[in-house]
Short mmCIF file of C-alpha atoms in Angstrom, two decimals:
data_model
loop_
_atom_site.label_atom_id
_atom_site.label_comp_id
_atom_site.label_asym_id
_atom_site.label_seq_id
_atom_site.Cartn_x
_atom_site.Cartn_y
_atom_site.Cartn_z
CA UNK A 19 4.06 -28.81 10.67
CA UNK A 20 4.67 -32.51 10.16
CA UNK A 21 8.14 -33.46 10.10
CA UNK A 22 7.80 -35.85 7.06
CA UNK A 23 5.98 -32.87 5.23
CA UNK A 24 8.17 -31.10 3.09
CA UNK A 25 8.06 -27.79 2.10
CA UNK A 26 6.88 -27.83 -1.87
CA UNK A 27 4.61 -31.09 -2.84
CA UNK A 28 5.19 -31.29 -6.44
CA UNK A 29 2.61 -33.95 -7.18
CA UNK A 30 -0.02 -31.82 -5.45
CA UNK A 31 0.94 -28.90 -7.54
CA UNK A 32 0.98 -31.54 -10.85
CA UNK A 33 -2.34 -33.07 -9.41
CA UNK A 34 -4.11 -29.18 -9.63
CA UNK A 35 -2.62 -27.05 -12.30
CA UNK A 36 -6.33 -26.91 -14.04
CA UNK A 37 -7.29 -25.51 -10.21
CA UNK A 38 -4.48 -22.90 -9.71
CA UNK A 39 -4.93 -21.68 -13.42
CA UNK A 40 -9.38 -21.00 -12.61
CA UNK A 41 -7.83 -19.23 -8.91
CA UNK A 42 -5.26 -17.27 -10.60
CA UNK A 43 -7.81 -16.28 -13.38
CA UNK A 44 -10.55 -15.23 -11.09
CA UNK A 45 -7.79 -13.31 -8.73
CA UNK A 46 -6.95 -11.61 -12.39
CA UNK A 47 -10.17 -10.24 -12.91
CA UNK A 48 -11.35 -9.57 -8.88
CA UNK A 49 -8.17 -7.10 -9.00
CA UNK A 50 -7.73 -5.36 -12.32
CA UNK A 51 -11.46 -4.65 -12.97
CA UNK A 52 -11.17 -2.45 -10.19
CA UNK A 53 -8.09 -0.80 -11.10
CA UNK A 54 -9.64 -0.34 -14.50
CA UNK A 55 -12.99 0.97 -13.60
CA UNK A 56 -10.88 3.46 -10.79
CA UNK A 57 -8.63 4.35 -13.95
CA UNK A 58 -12.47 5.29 -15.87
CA UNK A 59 -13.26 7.74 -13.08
CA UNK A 60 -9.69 8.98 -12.35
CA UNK A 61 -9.44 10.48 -15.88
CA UNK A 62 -12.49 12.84 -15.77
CA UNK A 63 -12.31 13.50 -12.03
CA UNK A 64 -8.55 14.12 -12.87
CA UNK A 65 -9.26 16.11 -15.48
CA UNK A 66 -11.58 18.74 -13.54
CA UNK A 67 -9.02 18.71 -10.91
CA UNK A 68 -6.02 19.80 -12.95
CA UNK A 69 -8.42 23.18 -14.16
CA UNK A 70 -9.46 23.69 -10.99
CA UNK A 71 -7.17 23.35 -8.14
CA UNK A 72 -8.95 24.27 -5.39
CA UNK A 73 -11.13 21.56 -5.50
CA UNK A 74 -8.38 19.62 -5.82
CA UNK A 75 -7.04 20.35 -2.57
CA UNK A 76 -9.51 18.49 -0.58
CA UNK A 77 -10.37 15.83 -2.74
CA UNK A 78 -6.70 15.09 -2.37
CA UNK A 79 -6.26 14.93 1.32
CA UNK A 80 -9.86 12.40 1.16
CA UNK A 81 -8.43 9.91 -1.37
CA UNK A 82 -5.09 9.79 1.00
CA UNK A 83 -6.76 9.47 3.84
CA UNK A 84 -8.97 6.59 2.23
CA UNK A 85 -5.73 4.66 0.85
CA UNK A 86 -4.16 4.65 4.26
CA UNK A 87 -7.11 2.21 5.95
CA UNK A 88 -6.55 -1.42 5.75
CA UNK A 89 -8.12 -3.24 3.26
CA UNK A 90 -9.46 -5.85 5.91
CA UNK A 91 -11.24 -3.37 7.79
CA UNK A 92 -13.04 -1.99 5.01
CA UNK A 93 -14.20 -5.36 3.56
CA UNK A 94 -15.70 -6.06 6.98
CA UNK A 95 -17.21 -2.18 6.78
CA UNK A 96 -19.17 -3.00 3.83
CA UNK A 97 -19.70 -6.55 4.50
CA UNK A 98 -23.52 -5.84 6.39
CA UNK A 99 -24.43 -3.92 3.12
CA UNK A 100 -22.88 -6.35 0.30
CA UNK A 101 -22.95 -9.89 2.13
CA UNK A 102 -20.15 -12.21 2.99
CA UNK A 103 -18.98 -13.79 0.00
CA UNK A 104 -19.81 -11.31 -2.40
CA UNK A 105 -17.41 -10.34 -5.40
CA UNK A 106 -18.13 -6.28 -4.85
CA UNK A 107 -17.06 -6.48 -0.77
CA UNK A 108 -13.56 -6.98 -1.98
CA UNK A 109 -14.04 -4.92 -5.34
CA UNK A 110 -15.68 -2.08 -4.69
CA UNK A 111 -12.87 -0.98 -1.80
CA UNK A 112 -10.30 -2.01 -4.30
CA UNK A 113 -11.85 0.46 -6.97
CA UNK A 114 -11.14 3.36 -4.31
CA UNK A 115 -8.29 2.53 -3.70
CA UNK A 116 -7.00 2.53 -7.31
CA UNK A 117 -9.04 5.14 -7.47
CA UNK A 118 -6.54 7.35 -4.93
CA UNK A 119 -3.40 6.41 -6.65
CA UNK A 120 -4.88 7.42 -9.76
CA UNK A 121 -6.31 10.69 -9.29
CA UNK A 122 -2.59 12.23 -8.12
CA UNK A 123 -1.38 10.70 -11.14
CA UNK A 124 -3.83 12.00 -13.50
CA UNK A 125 -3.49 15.36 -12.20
CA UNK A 126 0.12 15.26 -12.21
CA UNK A 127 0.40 13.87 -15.56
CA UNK A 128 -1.94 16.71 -17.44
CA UNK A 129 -0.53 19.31 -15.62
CA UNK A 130 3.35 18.12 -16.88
CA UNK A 131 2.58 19.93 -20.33
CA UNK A 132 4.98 22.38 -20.50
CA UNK A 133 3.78 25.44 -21.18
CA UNK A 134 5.30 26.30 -24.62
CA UNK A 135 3.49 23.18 -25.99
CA UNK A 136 0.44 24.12 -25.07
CA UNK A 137 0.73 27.40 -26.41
CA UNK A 138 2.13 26.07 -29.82
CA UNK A 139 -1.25 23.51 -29.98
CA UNK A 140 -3.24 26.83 -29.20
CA UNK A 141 -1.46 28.57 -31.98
CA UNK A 142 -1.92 25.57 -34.27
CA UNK A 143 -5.89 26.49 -33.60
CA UNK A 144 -6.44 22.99 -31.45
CA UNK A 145 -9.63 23.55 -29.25
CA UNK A 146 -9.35 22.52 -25.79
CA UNK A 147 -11.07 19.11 -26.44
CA UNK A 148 -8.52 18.53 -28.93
CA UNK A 149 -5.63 19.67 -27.26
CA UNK A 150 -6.96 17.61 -24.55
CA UNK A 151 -6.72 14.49 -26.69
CA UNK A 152 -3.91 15.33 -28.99
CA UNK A 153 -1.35 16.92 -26.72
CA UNK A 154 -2.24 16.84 -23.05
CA UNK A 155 -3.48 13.29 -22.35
CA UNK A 156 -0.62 11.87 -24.55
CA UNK A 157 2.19 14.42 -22.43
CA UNK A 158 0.50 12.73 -19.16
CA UNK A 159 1.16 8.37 -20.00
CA UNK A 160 4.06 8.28 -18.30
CA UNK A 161 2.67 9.20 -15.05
CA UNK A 162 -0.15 7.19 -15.43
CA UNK A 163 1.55 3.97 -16.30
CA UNK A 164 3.43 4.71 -13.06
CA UNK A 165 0.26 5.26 -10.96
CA UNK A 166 -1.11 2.23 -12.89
CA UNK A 167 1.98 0.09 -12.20
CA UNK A 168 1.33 0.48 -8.52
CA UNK A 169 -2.26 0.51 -8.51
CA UNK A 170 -2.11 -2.77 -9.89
CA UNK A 171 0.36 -4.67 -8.31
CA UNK A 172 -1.06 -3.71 -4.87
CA UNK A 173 -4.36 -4.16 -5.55
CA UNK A 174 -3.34 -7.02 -7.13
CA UNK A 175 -1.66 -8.33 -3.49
CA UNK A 176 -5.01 -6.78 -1.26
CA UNK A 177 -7.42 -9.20 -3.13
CA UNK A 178 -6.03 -11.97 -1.41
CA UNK A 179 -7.25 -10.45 1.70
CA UNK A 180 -10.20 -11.29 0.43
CA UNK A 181 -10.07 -14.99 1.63
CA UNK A 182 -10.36 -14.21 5.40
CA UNK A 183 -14.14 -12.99 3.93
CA UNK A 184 -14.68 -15.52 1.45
CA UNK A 185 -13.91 -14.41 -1.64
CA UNK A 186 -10.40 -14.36 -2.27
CA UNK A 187 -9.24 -16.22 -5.35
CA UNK A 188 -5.87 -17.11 -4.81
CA UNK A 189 -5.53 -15.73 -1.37
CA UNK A 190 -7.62 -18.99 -0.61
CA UNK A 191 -4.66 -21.07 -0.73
CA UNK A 192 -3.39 -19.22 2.17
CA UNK A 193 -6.67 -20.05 4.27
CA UNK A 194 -6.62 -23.72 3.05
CA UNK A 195 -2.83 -24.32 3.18
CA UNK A 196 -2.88 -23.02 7.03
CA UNK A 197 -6.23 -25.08 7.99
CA UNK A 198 -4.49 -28.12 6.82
CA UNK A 199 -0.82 -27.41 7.83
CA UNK A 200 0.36 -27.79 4.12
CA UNK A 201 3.09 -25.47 3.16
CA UNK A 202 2.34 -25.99 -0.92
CA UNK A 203 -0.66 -24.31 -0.89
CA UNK A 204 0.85 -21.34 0.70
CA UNK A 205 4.17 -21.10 -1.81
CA UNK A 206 2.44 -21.47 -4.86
CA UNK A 207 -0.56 -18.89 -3.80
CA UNK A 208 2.65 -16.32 -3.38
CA UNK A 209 4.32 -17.51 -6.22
CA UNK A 210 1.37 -17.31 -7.74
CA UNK A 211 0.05 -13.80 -6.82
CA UNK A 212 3.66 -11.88 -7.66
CA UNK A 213 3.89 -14.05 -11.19
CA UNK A 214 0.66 -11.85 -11.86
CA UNK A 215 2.11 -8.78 -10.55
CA UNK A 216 5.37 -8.83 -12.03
CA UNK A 217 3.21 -10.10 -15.48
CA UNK A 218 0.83 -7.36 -15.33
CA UNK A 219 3.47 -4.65 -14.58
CA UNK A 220 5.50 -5.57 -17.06
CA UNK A 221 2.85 -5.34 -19.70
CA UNK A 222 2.48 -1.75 -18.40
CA UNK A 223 6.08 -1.27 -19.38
CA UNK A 224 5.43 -2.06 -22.44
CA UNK A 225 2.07 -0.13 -22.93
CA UNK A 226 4.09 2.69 -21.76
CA UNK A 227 6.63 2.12 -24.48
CA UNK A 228 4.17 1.80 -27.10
CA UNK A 229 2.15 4.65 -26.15
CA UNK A 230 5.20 7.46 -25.30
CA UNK A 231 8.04 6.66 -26.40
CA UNK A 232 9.58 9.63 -26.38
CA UNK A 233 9.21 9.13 -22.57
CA UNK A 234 11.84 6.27 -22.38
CA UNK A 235 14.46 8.33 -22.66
CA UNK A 236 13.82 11.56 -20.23
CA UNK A 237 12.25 9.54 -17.64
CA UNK A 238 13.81 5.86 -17.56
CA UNK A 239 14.05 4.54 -14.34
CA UNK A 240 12.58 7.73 -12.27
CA UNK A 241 9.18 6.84 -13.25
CA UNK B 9 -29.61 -5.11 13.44
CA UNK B 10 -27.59 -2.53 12.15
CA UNK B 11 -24.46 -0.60 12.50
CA UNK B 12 -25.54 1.57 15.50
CA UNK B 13 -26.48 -1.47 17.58
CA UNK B 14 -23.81 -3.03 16.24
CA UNK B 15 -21.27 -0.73 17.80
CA UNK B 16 -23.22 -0.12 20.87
CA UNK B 17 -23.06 -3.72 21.97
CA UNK B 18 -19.54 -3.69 21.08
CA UNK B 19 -18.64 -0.78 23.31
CA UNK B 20 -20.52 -1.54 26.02
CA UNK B 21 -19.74 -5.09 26.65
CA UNK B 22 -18.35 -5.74 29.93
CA UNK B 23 -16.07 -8.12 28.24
CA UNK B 24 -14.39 -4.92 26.19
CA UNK B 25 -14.04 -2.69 29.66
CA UNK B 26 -11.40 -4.92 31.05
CA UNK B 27 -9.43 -7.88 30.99
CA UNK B 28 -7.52 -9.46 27.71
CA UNK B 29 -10.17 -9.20 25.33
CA UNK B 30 -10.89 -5.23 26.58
CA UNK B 31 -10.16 -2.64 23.96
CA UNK B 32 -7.42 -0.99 26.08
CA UNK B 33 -5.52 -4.23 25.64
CA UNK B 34 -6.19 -5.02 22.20
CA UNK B 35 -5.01 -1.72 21.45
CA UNK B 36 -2.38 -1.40 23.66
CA UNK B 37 -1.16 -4.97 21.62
CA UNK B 38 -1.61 -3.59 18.26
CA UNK B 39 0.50 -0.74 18.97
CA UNK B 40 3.13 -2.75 20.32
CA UNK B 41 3.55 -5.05 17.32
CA UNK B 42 3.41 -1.71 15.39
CA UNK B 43 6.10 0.07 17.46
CA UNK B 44 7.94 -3.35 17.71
CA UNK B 45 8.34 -4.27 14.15
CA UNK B 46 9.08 -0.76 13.08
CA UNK B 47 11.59 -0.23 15.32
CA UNK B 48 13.49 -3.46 13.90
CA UNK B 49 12.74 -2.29 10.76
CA UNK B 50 14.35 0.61 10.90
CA UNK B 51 17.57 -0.57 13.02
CA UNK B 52 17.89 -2.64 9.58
CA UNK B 53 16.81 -0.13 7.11
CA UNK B 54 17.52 3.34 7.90
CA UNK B 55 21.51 3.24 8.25
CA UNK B 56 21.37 0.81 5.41
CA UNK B 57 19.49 3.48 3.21
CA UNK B 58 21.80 6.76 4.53
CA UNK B 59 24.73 4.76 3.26
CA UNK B 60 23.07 3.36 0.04
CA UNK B 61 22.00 6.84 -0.69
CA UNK B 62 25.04 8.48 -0.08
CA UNK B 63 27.34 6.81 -1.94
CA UNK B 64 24.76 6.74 -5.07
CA UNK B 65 25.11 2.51 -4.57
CA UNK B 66 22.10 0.03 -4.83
CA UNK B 67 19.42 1.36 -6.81
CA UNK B 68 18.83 -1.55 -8.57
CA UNK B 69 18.75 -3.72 -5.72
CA UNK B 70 16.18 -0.60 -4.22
CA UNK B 71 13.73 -0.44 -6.84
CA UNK B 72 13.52 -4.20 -7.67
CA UNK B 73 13.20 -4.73 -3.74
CA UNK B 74 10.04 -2.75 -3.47
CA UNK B 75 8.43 -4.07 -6.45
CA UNK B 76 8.62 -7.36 -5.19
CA UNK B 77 7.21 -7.01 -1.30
CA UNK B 78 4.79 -4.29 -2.78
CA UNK B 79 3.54 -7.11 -4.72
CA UNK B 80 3.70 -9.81 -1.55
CA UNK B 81 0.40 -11.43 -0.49
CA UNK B 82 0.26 -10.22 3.47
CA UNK B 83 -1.48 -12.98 4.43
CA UNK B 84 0.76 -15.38 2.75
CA UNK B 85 3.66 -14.24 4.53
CA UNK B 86 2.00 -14.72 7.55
CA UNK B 87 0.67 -17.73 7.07
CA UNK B 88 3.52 -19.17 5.74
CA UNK B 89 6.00 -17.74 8.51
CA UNK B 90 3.87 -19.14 11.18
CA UNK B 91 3.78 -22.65 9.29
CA UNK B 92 7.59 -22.77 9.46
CA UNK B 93 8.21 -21.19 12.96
CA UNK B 94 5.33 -22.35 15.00
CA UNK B 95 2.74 -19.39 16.45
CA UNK B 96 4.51 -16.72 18.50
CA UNK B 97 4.94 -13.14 18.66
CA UNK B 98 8.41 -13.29 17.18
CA UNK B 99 7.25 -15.37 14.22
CA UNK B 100 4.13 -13.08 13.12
CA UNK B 101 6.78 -10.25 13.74
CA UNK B 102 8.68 -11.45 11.10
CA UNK B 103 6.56 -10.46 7.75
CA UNK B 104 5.33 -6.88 9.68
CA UNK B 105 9.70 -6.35 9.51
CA UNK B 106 9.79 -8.01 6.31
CA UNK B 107 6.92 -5.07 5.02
CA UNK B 108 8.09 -2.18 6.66
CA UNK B 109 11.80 -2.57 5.50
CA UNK B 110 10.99 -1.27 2.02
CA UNK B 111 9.51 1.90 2.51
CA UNK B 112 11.89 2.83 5.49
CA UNK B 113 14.76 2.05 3.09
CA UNK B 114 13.25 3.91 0.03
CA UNK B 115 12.56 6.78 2.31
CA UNK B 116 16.54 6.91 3.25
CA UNK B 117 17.57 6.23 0.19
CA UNK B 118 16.00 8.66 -1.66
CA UNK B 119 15.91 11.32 0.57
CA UNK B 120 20.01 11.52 0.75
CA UNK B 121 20.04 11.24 -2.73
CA UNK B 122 17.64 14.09 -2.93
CA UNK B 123 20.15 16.83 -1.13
CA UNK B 124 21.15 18.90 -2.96
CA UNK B 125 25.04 18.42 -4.59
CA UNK B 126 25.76 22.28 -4.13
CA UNK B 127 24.86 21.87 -0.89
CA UNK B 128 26.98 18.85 -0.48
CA UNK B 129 30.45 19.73 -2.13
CA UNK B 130 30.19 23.33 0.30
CA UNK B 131 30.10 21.17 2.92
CA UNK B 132 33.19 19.48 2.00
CA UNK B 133 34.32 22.86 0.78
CA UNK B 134 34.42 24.04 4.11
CA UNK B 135 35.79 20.98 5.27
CA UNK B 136 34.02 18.68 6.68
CA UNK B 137 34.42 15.01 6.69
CA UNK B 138 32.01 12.40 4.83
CA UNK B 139 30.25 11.44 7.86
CA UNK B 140 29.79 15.11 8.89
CA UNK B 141 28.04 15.99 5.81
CA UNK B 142 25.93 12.34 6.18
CA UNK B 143 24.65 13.77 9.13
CA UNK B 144 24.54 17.21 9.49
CA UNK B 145 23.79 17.74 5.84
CA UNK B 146 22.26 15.21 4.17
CA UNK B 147 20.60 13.76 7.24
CA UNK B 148 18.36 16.64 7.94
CA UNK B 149 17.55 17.29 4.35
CA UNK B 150 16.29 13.31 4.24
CA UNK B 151 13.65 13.76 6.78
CA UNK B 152 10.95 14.43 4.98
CA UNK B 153 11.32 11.74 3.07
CA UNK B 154 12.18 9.28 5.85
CA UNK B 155 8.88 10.62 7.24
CA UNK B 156 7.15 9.60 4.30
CA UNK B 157 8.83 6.28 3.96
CA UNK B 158 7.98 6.03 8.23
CA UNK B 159 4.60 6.78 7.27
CA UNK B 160 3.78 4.27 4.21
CA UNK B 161 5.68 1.70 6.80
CA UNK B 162 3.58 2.57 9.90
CA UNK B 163 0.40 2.27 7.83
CA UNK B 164 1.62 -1.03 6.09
CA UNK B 165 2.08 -2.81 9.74
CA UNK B 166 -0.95 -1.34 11.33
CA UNK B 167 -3.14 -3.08 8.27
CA UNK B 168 -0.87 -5.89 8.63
CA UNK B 169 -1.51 -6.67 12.21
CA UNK B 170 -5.16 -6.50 11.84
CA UNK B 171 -4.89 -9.96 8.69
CA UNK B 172 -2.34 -11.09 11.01
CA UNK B 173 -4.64 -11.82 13.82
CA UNK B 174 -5.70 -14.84 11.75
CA UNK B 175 -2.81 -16.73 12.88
CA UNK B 176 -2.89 -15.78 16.51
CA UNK B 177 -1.36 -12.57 16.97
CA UNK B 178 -3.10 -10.07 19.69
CA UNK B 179 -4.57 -6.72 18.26
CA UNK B 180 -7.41 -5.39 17.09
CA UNK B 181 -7.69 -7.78 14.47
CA UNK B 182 -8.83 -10.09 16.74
CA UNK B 183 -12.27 -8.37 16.98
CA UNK B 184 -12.46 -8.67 13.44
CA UNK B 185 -11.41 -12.29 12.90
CA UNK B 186 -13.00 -14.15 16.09
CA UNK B 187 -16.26 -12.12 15.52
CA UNK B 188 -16.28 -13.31 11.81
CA UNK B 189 -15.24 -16.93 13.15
CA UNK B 190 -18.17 -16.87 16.18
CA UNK B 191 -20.71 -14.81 13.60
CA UNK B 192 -20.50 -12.15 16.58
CA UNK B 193 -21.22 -8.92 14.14
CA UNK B 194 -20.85 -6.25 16.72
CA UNK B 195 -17.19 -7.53 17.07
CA UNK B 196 -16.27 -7.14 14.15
CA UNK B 197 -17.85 -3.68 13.12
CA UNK B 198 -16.54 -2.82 16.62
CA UNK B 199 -12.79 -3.92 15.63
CA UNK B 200 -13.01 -2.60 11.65
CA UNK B 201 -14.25 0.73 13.03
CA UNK B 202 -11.40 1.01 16.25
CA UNK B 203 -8.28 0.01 13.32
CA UNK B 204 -10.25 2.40 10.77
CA UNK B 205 -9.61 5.21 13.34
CA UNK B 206 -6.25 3.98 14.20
CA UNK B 207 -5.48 4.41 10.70
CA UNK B 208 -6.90 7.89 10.42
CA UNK B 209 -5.04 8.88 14.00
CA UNK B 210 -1.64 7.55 12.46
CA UNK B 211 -2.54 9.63 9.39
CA UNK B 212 -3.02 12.88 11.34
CA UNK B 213 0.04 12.10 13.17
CA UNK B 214 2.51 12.16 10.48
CA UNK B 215 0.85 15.33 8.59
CA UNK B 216 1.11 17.06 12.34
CA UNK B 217 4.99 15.81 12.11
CA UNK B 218 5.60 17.35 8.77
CA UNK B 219 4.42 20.50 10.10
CA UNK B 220 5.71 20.78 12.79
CA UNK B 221 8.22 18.65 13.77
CA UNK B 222 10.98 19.51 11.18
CA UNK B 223 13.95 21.89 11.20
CA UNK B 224 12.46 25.01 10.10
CA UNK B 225 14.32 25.07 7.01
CA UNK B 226 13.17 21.86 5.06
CA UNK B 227 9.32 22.48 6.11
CA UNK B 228 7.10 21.99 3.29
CA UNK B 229 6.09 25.62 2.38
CA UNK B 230 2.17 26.34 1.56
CA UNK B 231 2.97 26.18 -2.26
CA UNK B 232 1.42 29.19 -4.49
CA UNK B 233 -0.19 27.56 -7.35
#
């Protein structure tokens, strides 16, 4: 690094506010699409899961097995079939992977009824679809704002990966800032990426409290 | 082309059979960053996370911790690290540490917390001293969750390694990010496909260790439902 650099150019930073807003904007929707279309497919997947167990099983120990490969690796995986460049190379692995938090979650979550209030919505004469709606998808929030608060953030922090194959959003700072030696780039992609973390979790707090808030209570800080 | 040729280029160059840019050595690299950085990892987090979790101290500090790094851009840090401290091992070694602390140290953390207090206050019943029931209590109650913490950590630096090949570190990353550089396609299927395995070894690895390698009376029993 040059010596007369230092570490934070705040003229730069003045100079391209209109520029980090578009990157952080894109990065917004490359990440939390996925996490909302994996959230789609968790419920109903989630849903057949919790009846049947056994299937369950197996799907389990695939989804885990899929979370633990790095994200670069599977970019480059799809990249002959999508194209360098593309928007789905970094999204569609994304969507798995929220995908694989979500599923445990879901499952989890519905299966957290206790057993007394499902028998009381049964004895109210709730059918299972309503039950389903009215008792047992409410009962299961909590856990899926948890799974949610972690899909997102680290999906969130894996788009940046992105960069290295050309679509990255605000992980392109990282490329740039390193190509030229410039520091800023680099601090305010970071700065950047874990405002929209923290920002995006903490509107799942509040979701959480909105939608259970009976739940604040019990499960406070565990979950 | 496609993904057959690909690979069968890749593993048959002569250039992958020996020498620095053979898979033996890339590999051999990637587990020694691994192996490296966890190992300082834990030296910072694991006694940091007995004693955190047996005196019931820090779980502010815990939570907030992993929120934040879980949320840190990998190739930021590294980037950034290697801006400040020149390239070198020690420098790219810095965010793999800086990633695997928080798992190890949630691991420790909460599996001390976890023991049981009955369990705890008859070991002081019968008399044994604090550290005595650190270790000989709580200790081997903790391990499965310092496995699982060791786990999320040895997965975290093995995906790490691979972005951080972008600044110069060895690996198998390298496949992935010179063959992207030179356009050399069977390079990088080669490399994604060797860490994707890597991964999926690792993964086997730690479910063989929670079978098999804990005291018998903490293993994880086949549950009924």
């Amino acid at each position: 690094m040059p010596d007369d650099e230092p570490l934070v150019r705040w003229d730069w930073i003045g100079d391209h506010l209109g520029y980090l807003g578009g990157l952080t904007l894109d990065h917004a929707v490359m990440s939390l699409v996925p996490v909302l279309i994996g959230l789609l497919l968790a419920l109903p997947l989630g849903l057949v899961c919790a009846r049947f167990p056994r299937l369950y099983q197996p799907l389990a120990v695939v989804f885990n097995t899929l979370y633990a490969l790095p994200a670069l690796a599977v970019f480059m995986l799809l990249l002959p079939y999508t194209g360098p460049g593309n928007l789905s190379t970094v999204m569609i692995p994304l969507t798995f992977y929220a995908l694989a938090l979500l599923l445990p979650t879901t499952v989890e979550g519905i299966r957290s009824t206790p057993e007394s209030v499902r028998q009381a919505a049964v004895a109210l004469g709730y059918g299972p679809w309503r039950r389903l709606a009215a008792v047992e998808l409410p009962s299961s929030v909590p856990y899926l704002v948890a799974g949610l608060r972690v899909a997102a953030v680290s999906s969130i922090s894996m788009a940046a990966i992105g960069a290295l194959i050309g679509r990255g959003a605000l992980g392109y700072l990282f490329i740039d800032g390193f190509q030229r030696t410039f520091t800023t780039p680099i601090l305010a992609g970071i700065v950047l990426v874990v405002a929209l973390a923290l920002l995006v979790d903490l509107v799942l707090v509040l979701a959480r409290r909105v939608l259970a808030p009976w739940a604040i209570r019990e499960q406070g800080a565990a979950l | 082309m496609n993904w057959i040729d690909w690979l069968h280029t890749f593993f048959t160059a002569p250039a992958r059979q020996s020498g620095p840019d053979s898979i033996v050595h890339r590999l051999a690299e990637h587990l020694a960053f691994t192996g490296e950085s966890l190992l300082y990892a834990g030296l910072l987090a694991i006694p940091a996370g007995l004693l955190l979790g047996y005196t019931g101290r820090g779980a502010v500090l815990v939570t907030a911790l992993t929120g934040v790094t879980r949320a840190l851009p990998t190739l930021g840090l590294v980037t950034l690290v290697v801006l400040l401290a020149g390239v070198g091992e020690s420098a790219v070694l810095i965010p793999l540490v800086v990633l695997a602390v928080p798992p190890l140290l949630v691991g420790a953390v909460e599996g001390v917390r976890g023991t049981d207090p009955d369990l705890r206050d008859a070991a002081r019943g019968i008399g044994l001293t604090h550290p005595q029931v650190l270790f000989r209590v709580c200790l081997p109650a903790a391990l499965p969750a310092l496995l699982a913490g060791l786990r999320s950590a040895t997965i975290q630096v093995i995906a790490t390694a691979t972005v951080a090949a972008y600044v110069g570190l060895g690996g198998l990353g390298r496949y992935v990010i010179d063959g992207l550089a030179l356009r050399d396609y069977p390079a990088v299927a080669g490399g994604a496909v060797l860490v994707v395995l890597l991964a999926l070894l690792t993964q086997l690895l730690f479910a063989g260790l929670l079978r098999y390698a804990l005291p018998p009376g903490i293993r994880p029993r086949r549950t009924v439902n």
